[in-house]
mmCIF file of C-alpha atoms in Angstrom:
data_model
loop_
_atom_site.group_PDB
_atom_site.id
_atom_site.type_symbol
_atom_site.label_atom_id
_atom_site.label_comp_id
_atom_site.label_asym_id
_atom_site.label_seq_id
_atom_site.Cartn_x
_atom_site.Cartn_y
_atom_site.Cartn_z
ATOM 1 C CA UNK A 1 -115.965 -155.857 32.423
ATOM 2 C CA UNK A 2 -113.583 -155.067 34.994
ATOM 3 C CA UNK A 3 -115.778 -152.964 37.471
ATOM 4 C CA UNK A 4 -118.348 -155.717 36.770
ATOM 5 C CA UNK A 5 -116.123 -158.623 38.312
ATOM 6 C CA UNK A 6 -115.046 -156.529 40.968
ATOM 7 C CA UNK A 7 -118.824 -155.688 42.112
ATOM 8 C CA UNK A 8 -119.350 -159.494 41.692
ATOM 9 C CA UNK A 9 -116.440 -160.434 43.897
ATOM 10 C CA UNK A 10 -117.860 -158.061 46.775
ATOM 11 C CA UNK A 11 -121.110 -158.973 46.686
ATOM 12 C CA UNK A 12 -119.656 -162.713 46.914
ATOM 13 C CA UNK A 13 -117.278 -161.761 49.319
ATOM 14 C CA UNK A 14 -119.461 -160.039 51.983
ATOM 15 C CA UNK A 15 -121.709 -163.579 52.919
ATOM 16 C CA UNK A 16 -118.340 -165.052 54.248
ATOM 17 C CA UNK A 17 -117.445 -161.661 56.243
ATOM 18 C CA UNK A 18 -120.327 -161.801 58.179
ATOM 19 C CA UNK A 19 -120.171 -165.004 58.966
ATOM 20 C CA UNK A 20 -116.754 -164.448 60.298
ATOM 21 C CA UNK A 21 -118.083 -161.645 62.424
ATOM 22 C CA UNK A 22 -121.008 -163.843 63.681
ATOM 23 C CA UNK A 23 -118.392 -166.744 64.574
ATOM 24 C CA UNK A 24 -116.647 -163.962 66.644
ATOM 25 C CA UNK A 25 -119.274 -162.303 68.350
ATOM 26 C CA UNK A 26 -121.398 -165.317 69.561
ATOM 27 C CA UNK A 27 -121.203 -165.666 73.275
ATOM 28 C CA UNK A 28 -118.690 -163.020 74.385
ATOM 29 C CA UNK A 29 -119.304 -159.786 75.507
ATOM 30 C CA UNK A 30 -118.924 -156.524 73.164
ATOM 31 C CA UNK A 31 -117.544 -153.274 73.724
ATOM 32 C CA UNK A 32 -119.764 -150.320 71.609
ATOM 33 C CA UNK A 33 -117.191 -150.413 68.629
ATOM 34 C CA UNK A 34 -117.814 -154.186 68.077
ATOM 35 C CA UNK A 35 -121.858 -153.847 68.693
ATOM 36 C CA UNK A 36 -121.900 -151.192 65.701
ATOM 37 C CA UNK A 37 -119.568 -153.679 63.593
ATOM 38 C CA UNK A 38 -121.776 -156.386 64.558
ATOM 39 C CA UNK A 39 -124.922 -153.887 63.216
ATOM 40 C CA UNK A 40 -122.878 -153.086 60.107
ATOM 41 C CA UNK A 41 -122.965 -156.660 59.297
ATOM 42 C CA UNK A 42 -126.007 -157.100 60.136
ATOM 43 C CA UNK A 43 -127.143 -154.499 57.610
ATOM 44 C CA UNK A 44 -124.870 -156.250 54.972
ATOM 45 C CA UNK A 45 -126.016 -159.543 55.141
ATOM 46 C CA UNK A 46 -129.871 -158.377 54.720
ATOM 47 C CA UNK A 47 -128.564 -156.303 52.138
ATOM 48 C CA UNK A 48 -126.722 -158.791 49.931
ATOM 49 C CA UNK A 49 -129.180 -161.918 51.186
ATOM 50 C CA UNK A 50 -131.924 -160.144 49.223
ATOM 51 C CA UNK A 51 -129.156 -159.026 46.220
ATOM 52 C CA UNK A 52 -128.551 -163.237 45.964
ATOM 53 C CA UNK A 53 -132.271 -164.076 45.877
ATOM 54 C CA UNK A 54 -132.753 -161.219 42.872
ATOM 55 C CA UNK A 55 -130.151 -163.434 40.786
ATOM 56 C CA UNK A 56 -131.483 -166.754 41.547
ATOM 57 C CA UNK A 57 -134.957 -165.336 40.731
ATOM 58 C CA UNK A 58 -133.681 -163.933 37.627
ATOM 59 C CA UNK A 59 -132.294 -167.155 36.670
ATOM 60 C CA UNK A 60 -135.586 -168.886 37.779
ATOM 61 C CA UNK A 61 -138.079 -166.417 35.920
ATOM 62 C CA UNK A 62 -141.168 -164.694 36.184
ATOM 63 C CA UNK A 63 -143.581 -165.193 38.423
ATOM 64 C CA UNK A 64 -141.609 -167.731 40.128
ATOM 65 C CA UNK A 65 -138.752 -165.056 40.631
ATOM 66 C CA UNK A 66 -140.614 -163.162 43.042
ATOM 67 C CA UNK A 67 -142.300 -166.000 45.122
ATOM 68 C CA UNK A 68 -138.499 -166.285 45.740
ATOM 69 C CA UNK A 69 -137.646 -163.568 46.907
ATOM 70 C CA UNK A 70 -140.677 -163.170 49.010
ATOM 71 C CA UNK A 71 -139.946 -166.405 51.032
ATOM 72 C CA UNK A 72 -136.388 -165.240 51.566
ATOM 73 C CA UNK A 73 -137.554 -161.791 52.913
ATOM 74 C CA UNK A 74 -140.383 -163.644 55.154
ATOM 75 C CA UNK A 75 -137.198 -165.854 56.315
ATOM 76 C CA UNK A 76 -135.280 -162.937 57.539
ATOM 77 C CA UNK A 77 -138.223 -161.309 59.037
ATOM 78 C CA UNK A 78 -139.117 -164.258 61.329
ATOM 79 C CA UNK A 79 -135.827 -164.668 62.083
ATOM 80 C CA UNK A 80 -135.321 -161.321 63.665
ATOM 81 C CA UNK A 81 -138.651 -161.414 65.218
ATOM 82 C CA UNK A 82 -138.127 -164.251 66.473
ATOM 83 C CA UNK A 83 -134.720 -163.251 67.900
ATOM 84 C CA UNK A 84 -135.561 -159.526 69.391
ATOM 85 C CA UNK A 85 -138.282 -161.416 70.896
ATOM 86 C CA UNK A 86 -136.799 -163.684 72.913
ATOM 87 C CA UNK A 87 -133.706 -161.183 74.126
ATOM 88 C CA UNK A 88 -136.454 -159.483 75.587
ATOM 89 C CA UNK A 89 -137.519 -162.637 78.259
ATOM 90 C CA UNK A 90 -141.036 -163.794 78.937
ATOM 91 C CA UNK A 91 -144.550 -161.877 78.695
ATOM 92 C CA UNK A 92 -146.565 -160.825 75.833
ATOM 93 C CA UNK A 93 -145.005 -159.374 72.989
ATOM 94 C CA UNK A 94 -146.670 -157.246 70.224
ATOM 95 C CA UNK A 95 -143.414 -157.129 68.367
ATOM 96 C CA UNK A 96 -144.691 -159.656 65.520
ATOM 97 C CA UNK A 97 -147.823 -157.359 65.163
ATOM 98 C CA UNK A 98 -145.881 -154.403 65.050
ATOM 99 C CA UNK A 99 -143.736 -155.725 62.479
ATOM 100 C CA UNK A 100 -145.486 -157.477 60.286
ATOM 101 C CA UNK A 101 -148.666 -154.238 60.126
ATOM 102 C CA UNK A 102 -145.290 -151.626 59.564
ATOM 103 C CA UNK A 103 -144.170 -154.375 56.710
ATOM 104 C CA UNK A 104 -148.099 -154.067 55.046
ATOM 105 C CA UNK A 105 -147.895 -150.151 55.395
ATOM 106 C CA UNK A 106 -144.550 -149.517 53.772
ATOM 107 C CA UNK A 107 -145.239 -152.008 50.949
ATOM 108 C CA UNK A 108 -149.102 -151.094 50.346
ATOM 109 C CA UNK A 109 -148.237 -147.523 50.573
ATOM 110 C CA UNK A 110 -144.382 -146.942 50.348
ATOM 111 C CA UNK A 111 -143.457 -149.271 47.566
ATOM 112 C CA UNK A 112 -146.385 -148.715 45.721
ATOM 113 C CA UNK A 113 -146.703 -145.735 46.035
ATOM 114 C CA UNK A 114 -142.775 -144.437 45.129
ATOM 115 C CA UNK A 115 -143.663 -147.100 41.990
ATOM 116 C CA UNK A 116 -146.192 -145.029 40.747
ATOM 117 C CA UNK A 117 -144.971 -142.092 41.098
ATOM 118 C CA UNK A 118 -141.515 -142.893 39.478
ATOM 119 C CA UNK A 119 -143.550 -144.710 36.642
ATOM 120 C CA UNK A 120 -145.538 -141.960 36.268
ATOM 121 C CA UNK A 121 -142.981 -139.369 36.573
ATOM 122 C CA UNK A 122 -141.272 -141.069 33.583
ATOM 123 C CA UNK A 123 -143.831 -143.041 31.406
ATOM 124 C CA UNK A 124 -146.989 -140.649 32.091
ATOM 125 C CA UNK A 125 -149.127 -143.985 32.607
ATOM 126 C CA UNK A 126 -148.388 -147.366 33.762
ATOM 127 C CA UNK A 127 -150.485 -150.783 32.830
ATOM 128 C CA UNK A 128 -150.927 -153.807 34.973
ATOM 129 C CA UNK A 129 -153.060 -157.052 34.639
ATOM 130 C CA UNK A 130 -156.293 -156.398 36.943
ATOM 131 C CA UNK A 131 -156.831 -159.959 37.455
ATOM 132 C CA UNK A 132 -153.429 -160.879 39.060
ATOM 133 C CA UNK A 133 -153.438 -157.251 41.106
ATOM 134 C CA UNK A 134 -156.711 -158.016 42.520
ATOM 135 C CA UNK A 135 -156.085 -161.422 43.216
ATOM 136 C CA UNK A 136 -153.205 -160.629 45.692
ATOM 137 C CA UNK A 137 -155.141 -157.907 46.925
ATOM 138 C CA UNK A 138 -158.032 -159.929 48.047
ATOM 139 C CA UNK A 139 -156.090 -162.654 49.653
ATOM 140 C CA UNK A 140 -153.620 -159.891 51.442
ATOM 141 C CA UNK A 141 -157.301 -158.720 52.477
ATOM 142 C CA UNK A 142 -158.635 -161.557 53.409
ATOM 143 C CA UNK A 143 -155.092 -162.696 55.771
ATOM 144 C CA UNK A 144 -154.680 -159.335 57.174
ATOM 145 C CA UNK A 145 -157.868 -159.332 58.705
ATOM 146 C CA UNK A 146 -157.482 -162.809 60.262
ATOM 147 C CA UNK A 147 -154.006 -162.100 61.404
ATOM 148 C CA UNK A 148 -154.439 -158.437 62.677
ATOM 149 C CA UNK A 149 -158.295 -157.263 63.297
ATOM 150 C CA UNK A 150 -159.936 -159.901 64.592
ATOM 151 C CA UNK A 151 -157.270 -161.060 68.044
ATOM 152 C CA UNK A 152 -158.897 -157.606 68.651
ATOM 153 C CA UNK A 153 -162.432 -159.232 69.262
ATOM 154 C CA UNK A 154 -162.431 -162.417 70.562
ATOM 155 C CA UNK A 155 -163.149 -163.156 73.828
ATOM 156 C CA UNK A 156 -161.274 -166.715 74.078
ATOM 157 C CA UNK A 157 -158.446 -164.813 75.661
ATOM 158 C CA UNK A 158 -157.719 -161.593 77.281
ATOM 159 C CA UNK A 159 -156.216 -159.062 75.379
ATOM 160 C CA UNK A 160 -155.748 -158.891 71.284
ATOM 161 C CA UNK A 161 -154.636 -162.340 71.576
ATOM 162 C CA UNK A 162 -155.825 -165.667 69.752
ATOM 163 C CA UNK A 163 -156.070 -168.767 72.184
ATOM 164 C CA UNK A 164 -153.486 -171.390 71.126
ATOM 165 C CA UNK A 165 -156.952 -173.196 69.000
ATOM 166 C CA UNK A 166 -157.292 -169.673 67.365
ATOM 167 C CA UNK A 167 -153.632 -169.223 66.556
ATOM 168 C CA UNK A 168 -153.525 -172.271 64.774
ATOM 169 C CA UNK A 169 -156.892 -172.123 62.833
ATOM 170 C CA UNK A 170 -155.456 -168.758 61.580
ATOM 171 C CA UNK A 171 -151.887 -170.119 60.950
ATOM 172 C CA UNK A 172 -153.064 -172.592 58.814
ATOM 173 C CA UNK A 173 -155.880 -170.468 57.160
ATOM 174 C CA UNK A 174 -152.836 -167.696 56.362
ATOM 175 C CA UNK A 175 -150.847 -170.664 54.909
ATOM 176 C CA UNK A 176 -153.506 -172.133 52.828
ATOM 177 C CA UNK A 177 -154.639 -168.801 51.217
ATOM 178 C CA UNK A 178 -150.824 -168.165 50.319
ATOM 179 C CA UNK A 179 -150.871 -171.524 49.095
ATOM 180 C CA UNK A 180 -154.058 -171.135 46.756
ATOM 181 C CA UNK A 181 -152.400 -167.854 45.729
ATOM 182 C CA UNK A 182 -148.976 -168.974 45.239
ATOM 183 C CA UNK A 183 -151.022 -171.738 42.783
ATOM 184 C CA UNK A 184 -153.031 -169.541 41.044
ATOM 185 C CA UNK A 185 -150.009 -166.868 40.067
ATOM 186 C CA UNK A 186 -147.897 -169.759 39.229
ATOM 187 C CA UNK A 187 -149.839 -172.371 37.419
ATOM 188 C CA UNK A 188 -153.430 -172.213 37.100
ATOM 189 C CA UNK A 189 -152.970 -168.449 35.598
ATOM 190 C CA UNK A 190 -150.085 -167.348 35.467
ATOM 191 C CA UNK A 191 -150.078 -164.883 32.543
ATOM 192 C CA UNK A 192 -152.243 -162.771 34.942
ATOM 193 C CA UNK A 193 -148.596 -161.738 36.750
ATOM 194 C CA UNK A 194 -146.791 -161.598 33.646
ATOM 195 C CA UNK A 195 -145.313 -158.054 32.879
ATOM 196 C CA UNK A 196 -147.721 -155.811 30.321
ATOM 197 C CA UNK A 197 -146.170 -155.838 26.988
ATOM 198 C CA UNK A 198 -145.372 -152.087 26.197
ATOM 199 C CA UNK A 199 -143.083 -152.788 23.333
ATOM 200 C CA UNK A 200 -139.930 -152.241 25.432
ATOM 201 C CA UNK A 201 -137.590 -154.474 26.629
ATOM 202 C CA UNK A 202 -135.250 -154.111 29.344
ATOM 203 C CA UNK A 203 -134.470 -157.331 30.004
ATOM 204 C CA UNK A 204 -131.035 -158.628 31.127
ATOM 205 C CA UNK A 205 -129.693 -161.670 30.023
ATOM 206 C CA UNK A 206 -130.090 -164.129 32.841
ATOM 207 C CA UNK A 207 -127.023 -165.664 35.105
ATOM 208 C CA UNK A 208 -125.434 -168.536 34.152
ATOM 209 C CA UNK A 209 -126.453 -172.048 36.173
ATOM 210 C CA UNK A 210 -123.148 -171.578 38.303
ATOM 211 C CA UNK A 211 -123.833 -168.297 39.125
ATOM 212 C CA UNK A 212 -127.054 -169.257 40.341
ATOM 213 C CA UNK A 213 -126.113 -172.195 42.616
ATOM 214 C CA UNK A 214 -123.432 -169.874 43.710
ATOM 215 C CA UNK A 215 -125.900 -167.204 44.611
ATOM 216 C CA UNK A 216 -128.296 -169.828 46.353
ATOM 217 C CA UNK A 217 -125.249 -171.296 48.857
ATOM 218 C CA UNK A 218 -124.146 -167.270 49.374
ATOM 219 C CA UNK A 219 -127.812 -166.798 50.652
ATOM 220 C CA UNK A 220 -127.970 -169.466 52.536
ATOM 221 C CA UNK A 221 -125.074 -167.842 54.666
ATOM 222 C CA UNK A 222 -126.332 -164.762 54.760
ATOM 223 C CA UNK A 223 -129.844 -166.319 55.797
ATOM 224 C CA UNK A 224 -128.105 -168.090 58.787
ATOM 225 C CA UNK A 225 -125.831 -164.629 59.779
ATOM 226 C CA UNK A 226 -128.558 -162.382 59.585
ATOM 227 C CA UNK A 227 -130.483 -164.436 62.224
ATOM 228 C CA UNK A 228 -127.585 -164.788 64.579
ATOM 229 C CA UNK A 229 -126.712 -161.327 64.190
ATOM 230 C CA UNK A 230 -130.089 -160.331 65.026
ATOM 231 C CA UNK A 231 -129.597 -162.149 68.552
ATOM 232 C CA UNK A 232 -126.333 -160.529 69.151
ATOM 233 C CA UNK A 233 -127.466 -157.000 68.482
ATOM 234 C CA UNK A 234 -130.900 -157.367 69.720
ATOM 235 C CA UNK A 235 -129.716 -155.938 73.089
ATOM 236 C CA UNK A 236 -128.430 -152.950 71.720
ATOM 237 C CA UNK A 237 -131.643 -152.479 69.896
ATOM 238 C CA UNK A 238 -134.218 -152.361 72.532
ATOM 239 C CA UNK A 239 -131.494 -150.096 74.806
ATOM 240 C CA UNK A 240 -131.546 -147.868 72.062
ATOM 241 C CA UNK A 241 -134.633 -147.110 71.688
ATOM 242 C CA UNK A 242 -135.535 -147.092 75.269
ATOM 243 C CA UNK A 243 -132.873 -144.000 75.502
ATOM 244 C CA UNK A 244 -134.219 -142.699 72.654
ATOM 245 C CA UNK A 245 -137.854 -142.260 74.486
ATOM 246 C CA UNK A 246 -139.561 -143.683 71.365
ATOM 247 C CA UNK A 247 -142.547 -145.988 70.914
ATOM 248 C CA UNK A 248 -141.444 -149.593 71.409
ATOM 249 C CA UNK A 249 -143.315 -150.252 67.629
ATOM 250 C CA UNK A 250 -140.624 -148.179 66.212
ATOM 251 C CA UNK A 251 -138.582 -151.431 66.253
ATOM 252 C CA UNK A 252 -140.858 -153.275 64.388
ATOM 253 C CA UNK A 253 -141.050 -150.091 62.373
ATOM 254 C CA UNK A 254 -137.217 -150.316 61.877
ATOM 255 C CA UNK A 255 -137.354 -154.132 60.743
ATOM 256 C CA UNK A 256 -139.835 -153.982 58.255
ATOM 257 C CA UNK A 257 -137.372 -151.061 56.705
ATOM 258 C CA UNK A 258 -134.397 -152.844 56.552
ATOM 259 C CA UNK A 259 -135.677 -156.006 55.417
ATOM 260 C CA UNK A 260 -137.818 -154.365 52.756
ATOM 261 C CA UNK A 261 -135.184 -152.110 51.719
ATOM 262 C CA UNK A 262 -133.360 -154.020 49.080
ATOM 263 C CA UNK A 263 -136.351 -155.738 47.700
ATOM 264 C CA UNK A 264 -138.008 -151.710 47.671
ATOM 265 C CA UNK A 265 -135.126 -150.826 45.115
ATOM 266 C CA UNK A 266 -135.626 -153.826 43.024
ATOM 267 C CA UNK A 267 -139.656 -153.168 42.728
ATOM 268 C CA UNK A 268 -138.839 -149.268 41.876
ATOM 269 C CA UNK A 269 -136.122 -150.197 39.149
ATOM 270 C CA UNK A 270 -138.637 -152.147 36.994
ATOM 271 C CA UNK A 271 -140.949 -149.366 37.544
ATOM 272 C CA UNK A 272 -138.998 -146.854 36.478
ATOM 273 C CA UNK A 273 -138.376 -149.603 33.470
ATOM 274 C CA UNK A 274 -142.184 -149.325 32.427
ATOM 275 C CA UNK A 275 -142.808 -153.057 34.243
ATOM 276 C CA UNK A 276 -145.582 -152.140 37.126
ATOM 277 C CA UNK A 277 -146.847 -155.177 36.968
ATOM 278 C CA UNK A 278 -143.467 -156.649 38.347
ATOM 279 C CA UNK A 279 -143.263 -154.218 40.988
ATOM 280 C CA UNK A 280 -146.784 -155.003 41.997
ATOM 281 C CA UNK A 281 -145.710 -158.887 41.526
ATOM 282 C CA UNK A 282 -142.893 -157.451 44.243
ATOM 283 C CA UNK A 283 -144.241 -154.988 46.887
ATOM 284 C CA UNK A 284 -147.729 -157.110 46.644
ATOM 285 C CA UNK A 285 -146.190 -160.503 46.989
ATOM 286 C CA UNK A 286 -143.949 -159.394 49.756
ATOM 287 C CA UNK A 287 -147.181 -158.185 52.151
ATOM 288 C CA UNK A 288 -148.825 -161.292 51.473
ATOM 289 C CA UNK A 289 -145.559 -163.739 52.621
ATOM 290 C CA UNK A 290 -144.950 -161.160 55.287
ATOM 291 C CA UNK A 291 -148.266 -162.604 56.685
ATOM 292 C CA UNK A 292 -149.337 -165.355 54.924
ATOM 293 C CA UNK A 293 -146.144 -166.893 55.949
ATOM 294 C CA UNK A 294 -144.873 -165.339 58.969
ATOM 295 C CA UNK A 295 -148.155 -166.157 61.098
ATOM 296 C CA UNK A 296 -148.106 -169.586 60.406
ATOM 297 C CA UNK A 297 -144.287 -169.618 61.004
ATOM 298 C CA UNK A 298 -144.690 -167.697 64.270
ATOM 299 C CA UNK A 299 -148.097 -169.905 65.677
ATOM 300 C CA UNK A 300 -145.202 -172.746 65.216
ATOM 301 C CA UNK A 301 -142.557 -171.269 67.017
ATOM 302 C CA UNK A 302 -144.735 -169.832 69.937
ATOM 303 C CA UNK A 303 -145.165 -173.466 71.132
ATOM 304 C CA UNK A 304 -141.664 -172.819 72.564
ATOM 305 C CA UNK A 305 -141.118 -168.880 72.694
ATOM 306 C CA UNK A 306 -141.654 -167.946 76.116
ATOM 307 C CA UNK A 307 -143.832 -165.015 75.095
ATOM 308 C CA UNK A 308 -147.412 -164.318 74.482
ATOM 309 C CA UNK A 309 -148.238 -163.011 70.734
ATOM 310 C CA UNK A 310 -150.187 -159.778 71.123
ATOM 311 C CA UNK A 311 -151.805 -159.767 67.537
ATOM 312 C CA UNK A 312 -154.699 -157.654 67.309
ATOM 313 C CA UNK A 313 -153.894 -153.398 66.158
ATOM 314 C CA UNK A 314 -155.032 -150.781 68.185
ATOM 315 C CA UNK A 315 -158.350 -148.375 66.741
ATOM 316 C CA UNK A 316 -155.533 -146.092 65.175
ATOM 317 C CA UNK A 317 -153.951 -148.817 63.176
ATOM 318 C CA UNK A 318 -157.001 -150.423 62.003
ATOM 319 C CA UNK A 319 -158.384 -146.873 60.494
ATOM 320 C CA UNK A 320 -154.981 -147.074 58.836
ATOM 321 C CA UNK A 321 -155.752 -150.976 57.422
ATOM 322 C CA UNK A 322 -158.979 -150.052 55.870
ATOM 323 C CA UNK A 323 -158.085 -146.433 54.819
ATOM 324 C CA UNK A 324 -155.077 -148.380 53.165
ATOM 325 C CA UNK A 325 -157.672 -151.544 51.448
ATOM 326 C CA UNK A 326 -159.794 -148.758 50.368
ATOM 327 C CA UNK A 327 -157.524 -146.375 48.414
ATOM 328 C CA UNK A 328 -155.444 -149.830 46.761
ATOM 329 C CA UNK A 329 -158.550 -151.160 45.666
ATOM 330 C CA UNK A 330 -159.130 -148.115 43.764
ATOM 331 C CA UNK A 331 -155.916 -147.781 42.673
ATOM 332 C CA UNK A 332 -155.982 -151.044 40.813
ATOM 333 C CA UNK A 333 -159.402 -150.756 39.402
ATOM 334 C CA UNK A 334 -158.936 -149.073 36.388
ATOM 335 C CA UNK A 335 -155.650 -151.625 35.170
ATOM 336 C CA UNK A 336 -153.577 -148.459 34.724
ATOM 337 C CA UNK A 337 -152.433 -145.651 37.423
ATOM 338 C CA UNK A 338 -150.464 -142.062 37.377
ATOM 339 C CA UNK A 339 -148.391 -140.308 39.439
ATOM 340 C CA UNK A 340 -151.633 -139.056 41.355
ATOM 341 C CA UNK A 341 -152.314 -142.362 42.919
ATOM 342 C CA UNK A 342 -148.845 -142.644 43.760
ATOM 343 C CA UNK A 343 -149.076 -139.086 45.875
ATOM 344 C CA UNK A 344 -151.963 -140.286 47.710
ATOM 345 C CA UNK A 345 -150.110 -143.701 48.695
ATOM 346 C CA UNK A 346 -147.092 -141.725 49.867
ATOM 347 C CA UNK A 347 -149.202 -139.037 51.741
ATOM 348 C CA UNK A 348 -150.795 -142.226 53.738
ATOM 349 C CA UNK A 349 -147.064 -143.749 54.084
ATOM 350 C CA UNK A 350 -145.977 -140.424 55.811
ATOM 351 C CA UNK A 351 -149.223 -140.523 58.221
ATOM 352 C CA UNK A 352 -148.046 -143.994 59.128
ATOM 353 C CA UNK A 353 -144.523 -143.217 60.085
ATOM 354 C CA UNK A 354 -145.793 -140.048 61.819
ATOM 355 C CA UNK A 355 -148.175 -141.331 63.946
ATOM 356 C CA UNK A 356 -145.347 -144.152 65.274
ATOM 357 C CA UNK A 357 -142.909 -141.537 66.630
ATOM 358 C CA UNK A 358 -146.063 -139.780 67.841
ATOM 359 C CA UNK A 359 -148.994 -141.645 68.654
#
């Protein structure tokens, strides 16, 4: 009971840190010790911002647990778009692309595929409601395409760019096929997302209503530090990898990562707890918002960023798309996977963070 407090109190005690470290940083200049505290924090508060939204989702339920903590990943990942973009001045940016394609990849193929083959490893073969799988698939599908192929083809503007008429069709196309999803997985059928009954039950007894609230204002801080510690440190970022020599998409390679981290651990725990459909409900969900929602959220906010959205993915990435729909769609088919399927999503996770050190 005693170590359990103690965790509590840290994880309630890091929000206000970070704020404190955001209230000192803002505006002054920092030596290299205080840009690496600064990134330390910054780590924390995406760390314990998505720790926050697992209780209040755990206290809210399934499905509507998830859609939770998929809008409060999307939040963090728009904020630190938004604010590595606009350290970087004026002219087109393919940051958003590069961030939001490295987010599909590592969920599609990283968390699904280190849930399978945990699930696997431990429970031989794992179940999962085909109806609710598909559905996300076909909408993350369906908004991937819009968002990232086709800037690639038209001709309204030069370069894989939509005009500011195309960026807004697709903005509110992304949001209304969220929408429509978000409906159907928690109303119209929502016992397709429920978790398989296997006659085990791992369940935790939920937080209390005070712990919830108290969870909800603690990532609410967190929510506002990680996006003003993104602006702080995104200086150090781009210098960074500059001196490194790699790709500039390894920073949108590096974003996806640490905002998908936490949520990453939560899917793999319920895996490894015989619940794939949650951590479908998870890495799934958390694609589609990373689009669905961040498009429409960045179409708003380029009316006053100074940059130019470079959406559409180079012939290399695309291969990677498809290859990606292809091998998920099978993987789902069936309603039940082994550790197999989870090889080949890892092998395809490994070509993807190969190919963006070395294109």
């Amino acid at each position: 009971m005693l170590k359990t407090a103690r965790a509590l109190s840290w994880w309630a005690a890091i929000p206000p840190l970070t704020a404190v470290v955001l209230a000192f940083a803002w505006g002054r200049p920092l030596s290299a010790p205080a840009i690496i505290i600064v990134a330390i924090a910054l780590i924390a508060a995406v760390v314990v911002a998505v720790h926050h939204a697992e209780i209040v989702a755990h206290r809210v339920g399934e499905p509507f647990g998830t859609l939770i903590l998929a809008i409060a990943v999307t939040v963090i990942e728009v904020g630190l778009i938004i604010m590595l973009m606009t350290s970087a001045g004026s002219g087109p940016s393919p940051l958003a692309r590069d961030t939001v394609f490295a987010a599909f990849m590592i969920v599609c193929n990283g968390v699904v595929g280190l849930c399978l083959l945990v699930g696997g490893l431990r429970h031989r073969e794992v179940e999962f409601h085909v109806e609710g799988v598909t559905a996300a698939l076909a909408t993350l599908s369906a908004v991937a395409t819009l968002a990232l192929v086709l800037p690639a083809f038209t001709i309204s503007a030069p370069g894989p760019t939509y005009s500011e008429p195309q960026l807004a069709f697709a903005g509110v196309a992304s949001l209304l096929l969220y929408g429509s999803f978000v409906f159907v997985q928690t109303v119209r059928h929502r016992d397709y997302f429920l978790p398989v009954d296997t006659g085990e039950d791992h369940h935790a007894d939920p937080p209390t209503r005070k712990a919830a609230w108290l969870s909800l204002g603690l990532l609410l801080v967190c929510l506002v530090a990680v996006v003003g510690l993104a602006k702080i440190e995104a200086p150090a970022i781009e210098q960074a990898v500059v001196a490194a020599g790699a790709p500039h998409a390894v920073v949108g390679v590096a974003i996806a990562l640490l905002v998908l981290l936490p949520e990453t651990a939560a899917a793999v725990r319920a895996a490894s707890r015989n619940r794939i459909q949650t951590s479908f409900n998870l890495a799934l969900g958390s694609a589609l918002a990373s689009i669905g929602l961040t498009i429409p959220s960045l179409a708003v906010a380029s009316i006053w960023l100074p940059n130019t959205l470079i959406l559409g993915l180079t012939p290399k990435d695309m291969v990677l798309l498809a290859i990606t729909l292809v091998v998920t769609v099978l993987t789902v088919a069936p309603g039940r996977a082994s550790l197999m399927q989870g090889a080949v999503h890892l092998t395809l996770f490994g070509v993807f963070l190969f190919l963006s050190f070395v294109p």
